[in-house]
Short mmCIF file of C-alpha atoms (C1' of nucleotides) in Angstrom, two decimals:
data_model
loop_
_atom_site.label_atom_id
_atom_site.label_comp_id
_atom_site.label_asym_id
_atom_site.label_seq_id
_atom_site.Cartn_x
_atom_site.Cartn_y
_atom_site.Cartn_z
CA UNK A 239 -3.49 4.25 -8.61
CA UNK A 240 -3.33 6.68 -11.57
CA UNK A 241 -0.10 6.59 -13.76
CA UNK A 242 1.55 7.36 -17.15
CA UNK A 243 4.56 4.92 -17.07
CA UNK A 244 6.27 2.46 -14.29
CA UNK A 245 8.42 5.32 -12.78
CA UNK A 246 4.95 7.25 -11.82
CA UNK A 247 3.69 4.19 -10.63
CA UNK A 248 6.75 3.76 -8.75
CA UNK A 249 6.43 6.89 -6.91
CA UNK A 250 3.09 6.37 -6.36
CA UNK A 251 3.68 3.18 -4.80
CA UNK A 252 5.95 4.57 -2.47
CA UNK A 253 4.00 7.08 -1.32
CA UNK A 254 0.77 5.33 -1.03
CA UNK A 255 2.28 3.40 2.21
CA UNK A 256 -0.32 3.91 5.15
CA UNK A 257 -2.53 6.31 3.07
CA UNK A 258 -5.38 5.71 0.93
CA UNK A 259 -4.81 6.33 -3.02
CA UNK A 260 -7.61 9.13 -2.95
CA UNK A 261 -4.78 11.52 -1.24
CA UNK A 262 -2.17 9.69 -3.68
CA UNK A 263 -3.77 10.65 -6.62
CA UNK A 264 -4.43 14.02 -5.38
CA UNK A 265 -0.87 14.86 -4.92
CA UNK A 266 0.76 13.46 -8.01
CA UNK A 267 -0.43 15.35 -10.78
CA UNK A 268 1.47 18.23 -9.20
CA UNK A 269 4.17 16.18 -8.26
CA UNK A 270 4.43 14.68 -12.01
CA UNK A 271 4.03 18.01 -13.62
CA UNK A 272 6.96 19.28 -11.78
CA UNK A 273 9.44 16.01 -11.32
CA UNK A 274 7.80 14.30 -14.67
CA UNK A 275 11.14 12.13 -14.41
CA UNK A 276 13.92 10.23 -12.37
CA UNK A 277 16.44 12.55 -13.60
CA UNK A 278 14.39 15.40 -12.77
CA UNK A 279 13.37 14.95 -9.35
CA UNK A 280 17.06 13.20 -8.27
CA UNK A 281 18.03 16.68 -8.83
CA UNK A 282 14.84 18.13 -6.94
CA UNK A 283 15.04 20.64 -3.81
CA UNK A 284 14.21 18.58 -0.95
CA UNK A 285 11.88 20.76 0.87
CA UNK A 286 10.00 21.27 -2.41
CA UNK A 287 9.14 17.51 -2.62
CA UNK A 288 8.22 17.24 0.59
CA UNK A 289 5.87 20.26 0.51
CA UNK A 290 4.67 18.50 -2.78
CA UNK A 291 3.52 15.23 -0.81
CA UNK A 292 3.05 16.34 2.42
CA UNK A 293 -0.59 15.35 2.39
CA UNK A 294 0.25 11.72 2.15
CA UNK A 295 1.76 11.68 5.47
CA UNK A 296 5.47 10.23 7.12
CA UNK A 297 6.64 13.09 4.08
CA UNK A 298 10.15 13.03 5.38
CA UNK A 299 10.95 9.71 4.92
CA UNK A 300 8.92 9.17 1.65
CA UNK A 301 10.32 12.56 0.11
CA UNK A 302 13.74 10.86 0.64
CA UNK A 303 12.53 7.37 -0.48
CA UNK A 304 11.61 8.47 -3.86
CA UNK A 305 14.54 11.50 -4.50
CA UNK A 306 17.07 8.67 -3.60
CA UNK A 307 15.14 6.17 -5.54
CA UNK A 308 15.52 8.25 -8.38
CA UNK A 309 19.11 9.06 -7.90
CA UNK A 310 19.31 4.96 -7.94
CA UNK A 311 17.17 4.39 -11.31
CA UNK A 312 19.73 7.13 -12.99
CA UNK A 313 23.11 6.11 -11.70
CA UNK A 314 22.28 1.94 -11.13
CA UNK A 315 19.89 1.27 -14.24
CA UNK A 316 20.26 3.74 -16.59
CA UNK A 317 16.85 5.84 -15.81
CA UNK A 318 14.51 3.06 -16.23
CA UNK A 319 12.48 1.35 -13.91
CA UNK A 320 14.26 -2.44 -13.22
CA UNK A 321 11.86 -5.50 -14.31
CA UNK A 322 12.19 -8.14 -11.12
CA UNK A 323 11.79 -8.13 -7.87
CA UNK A 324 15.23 -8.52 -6.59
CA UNK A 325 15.99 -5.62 -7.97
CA UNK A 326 12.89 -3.35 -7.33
CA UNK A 327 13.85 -3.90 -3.37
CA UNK A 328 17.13 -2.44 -3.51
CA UNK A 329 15.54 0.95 -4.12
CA UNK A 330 14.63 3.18 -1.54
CA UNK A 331 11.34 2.84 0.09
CA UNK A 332 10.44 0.06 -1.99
CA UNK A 333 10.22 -3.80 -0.33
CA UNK A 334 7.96 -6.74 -1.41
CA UNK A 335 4.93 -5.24 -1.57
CA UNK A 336 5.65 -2.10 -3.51
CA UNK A 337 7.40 -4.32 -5.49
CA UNK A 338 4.70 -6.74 -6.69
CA UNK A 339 2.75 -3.53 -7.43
CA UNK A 340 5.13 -2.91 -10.45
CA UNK A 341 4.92 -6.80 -11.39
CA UNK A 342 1.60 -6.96 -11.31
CA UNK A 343 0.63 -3.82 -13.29
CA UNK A 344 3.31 -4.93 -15.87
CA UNK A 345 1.27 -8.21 -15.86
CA UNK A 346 -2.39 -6.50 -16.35
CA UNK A 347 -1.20 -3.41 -18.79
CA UNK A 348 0.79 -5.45 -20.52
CA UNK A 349 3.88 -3.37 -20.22
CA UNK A 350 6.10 -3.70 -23.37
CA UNK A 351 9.54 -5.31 -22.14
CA UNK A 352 8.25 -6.86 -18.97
CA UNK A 353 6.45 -10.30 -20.12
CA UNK A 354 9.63 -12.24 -19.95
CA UNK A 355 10.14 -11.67 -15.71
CA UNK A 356 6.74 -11.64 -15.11
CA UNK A 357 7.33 -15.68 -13.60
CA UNK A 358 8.67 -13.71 -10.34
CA UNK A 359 5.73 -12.51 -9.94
CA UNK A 360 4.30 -12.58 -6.45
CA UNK A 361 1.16 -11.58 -4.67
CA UNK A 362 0.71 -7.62 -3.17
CA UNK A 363 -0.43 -8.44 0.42
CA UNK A 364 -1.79 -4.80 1.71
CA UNK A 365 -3.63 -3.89 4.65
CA UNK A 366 -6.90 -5.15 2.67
CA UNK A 367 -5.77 -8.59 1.38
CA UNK A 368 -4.31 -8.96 5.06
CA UNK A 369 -7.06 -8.47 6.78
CA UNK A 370 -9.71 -9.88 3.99
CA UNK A 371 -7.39 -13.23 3.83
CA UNK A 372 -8.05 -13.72 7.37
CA UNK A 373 -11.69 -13.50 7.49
CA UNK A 374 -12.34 -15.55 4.55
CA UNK A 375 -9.85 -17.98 5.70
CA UNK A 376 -7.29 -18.45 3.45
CA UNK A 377 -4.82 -17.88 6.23
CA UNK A 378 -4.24 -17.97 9.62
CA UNK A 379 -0.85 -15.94 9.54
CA UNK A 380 -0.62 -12.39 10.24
CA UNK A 381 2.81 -12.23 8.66
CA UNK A 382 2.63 -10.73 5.01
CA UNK A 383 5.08 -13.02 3.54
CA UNK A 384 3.61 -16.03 5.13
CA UNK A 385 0.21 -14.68 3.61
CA UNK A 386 1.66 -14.33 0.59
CA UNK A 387 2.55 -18.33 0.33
CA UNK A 388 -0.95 -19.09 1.57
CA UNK A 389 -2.50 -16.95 -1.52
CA UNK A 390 0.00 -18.80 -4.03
CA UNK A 391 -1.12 -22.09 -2.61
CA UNK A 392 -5.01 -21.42 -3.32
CA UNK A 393 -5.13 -19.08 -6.33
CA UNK A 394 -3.58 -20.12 -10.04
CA UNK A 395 -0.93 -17.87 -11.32
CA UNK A 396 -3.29 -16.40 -13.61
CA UNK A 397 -4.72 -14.89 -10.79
CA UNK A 398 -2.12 -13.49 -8.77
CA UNK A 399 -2.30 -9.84 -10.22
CA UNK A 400 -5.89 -9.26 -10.32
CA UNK A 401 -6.81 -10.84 -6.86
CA UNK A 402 -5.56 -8.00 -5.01
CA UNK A 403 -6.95 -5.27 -6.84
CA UNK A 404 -10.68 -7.10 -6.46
CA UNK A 405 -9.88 -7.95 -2.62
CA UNK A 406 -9.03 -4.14 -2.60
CA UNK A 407 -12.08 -3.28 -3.67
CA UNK A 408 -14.17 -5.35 -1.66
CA UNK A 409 -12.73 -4.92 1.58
CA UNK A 410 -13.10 -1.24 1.03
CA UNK A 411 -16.96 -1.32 -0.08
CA UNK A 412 -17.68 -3.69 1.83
CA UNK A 413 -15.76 -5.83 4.25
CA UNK A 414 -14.30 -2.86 5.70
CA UNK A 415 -12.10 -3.13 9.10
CA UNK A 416 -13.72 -1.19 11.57
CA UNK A 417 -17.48 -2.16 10.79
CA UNK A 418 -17.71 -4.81 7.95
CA UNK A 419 -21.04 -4.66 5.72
CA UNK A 420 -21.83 -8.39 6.63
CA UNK A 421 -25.21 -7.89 5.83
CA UNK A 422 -24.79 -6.82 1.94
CA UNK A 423 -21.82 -9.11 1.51
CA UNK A 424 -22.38 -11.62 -1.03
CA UNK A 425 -19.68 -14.00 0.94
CA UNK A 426 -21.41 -14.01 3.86
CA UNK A 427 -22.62 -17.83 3.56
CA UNK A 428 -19.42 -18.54 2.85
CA UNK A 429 -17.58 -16.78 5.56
CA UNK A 430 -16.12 -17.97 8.33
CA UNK A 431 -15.54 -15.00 10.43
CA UNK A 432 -19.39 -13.92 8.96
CA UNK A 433 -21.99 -12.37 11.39
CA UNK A 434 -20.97 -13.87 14.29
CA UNK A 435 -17.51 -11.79 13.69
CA UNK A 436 -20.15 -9.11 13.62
CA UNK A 437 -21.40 -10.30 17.30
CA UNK A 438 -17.26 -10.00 18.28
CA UNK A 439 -16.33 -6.90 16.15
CA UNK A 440 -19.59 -4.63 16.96
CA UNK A 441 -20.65 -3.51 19.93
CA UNK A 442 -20.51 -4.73 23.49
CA UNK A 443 -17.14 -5.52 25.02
CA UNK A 444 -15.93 -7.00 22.43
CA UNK A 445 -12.32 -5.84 21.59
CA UNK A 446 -13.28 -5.00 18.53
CA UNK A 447 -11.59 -5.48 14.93
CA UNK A 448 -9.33 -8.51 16.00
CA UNK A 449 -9.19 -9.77 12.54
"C1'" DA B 129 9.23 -3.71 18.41
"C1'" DT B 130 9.23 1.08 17.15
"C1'" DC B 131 9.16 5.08 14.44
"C1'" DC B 132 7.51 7.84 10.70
"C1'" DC B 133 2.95 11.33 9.99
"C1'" DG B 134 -1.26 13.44 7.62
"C1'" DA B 135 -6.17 12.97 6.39
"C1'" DG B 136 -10.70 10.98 6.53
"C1'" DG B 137 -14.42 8.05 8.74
"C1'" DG B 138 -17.15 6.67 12.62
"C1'" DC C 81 -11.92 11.12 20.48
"C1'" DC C 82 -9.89 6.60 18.26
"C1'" DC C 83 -9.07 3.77 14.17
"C1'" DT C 84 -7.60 3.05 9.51
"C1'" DC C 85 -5.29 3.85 5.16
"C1'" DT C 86 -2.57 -0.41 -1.34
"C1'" DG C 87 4.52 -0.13 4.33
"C1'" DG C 88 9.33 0.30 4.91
"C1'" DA C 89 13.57 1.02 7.53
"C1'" DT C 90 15.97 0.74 11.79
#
DNA sequence: ATCCCGAGGG
DNA sequence: CCCTCTGGAT
């Protein structure tokens, strides 16, 4: 997701909930150009910021996560973006996920400021690294959080921002969820759910994309 | 468990 | 047409 600083990520997190970041990335250069700030778009016309993001879909709800999330960064911590987890939740729109985005960009940009709370760092279980943790079975859970633990329990903590960005990747190239490449995957002698998942997810009767 | 909601792919 | 997309709040 493109950004200039943690409170465009920030938005950009927000809004990227059940929408891919091609359409996130479309939208925010406007967006940024007009609101470049939390000051700025706390004070924003309501309608204008939904207009502004409409593309990204459920734009009433995330037009009144981020204005109130702004309000919150101005009036709660002084205009800046807060460095741990406990407190990135308490803003609007934002829970565990959106949350570890922050963390974990800190972590890979190096974000001045944000090395010392980067030990709360946890893992961003998406859509992808749901679905991509199931078939290569480092989990059996459907339940993010639970997911979450799993990841922590196989990957080093050197590892915990990057893996989701690569499974990311991969499970949109490749194993994607409707039809998964299985045949140009280089995981595929490793995979449990491999081609015969391809047998379930494909064609005939199966009930296709259980995993 | 349900709602929010548009855009793109198959 | 149906499914999926870097979820969160109620």
């Amino acid at each position: 997701m493109r950004h200039e600083n943690p409170f465009q990520l920030l938005i950009a997190a927000i809004l990227s909930a059940q929408c891919t970041d091609a359409i996130v990335n479309k939208v925010t250069p406007r967006l940024f150009a007009r609101f470049p700030d939390a000051a700025s778009l706390a004070k924003a016309d309501i309608s204008e910021v939904e207009m502004l993001i409409r593309p990204t879909g459920f734009f009433r709800n995330k037009a009144r996560a981020i204005q109130e999330t702004s309000r919150l960064l101005v009036t709660r911590f002084g205009g800046e973006v807060p460095r741990t987890l406990k407190e990135l939740v308490t803003l609007s729109g934002v829970g565990r996920k959106t949350a570890n985005v922050l963390l974990s960009a800190a972590a890979l940009e190096g974000w001045e400021g944000w090395d010392a709370v980067l030990g709360g760092l946890g893992i961003v279980v998406d859509t992808h690294v749901l679905r991509l943790s199931r078939r290569l079975g480092f989990t059996e859970s459907a339940d993010p959080e639970r997911v979450e633990q799993d990841l922590q329990g196989i990957f080093p903590g050197e590892e915990w921002a990057s893996l989701p960005l690569r499974l990311i990747y991969f499970g949109r190239e490749v194993c994607t969820a409707r039809r998964p490449r299985c045949a140009e995957c280089p995981l595929l002698p490793y995979c449990p759910a491999g081609l015969k998942g391809s047998a379930t997810w494909g064609s005939a009767g199966g009930q296709g994309g259980q995993i």
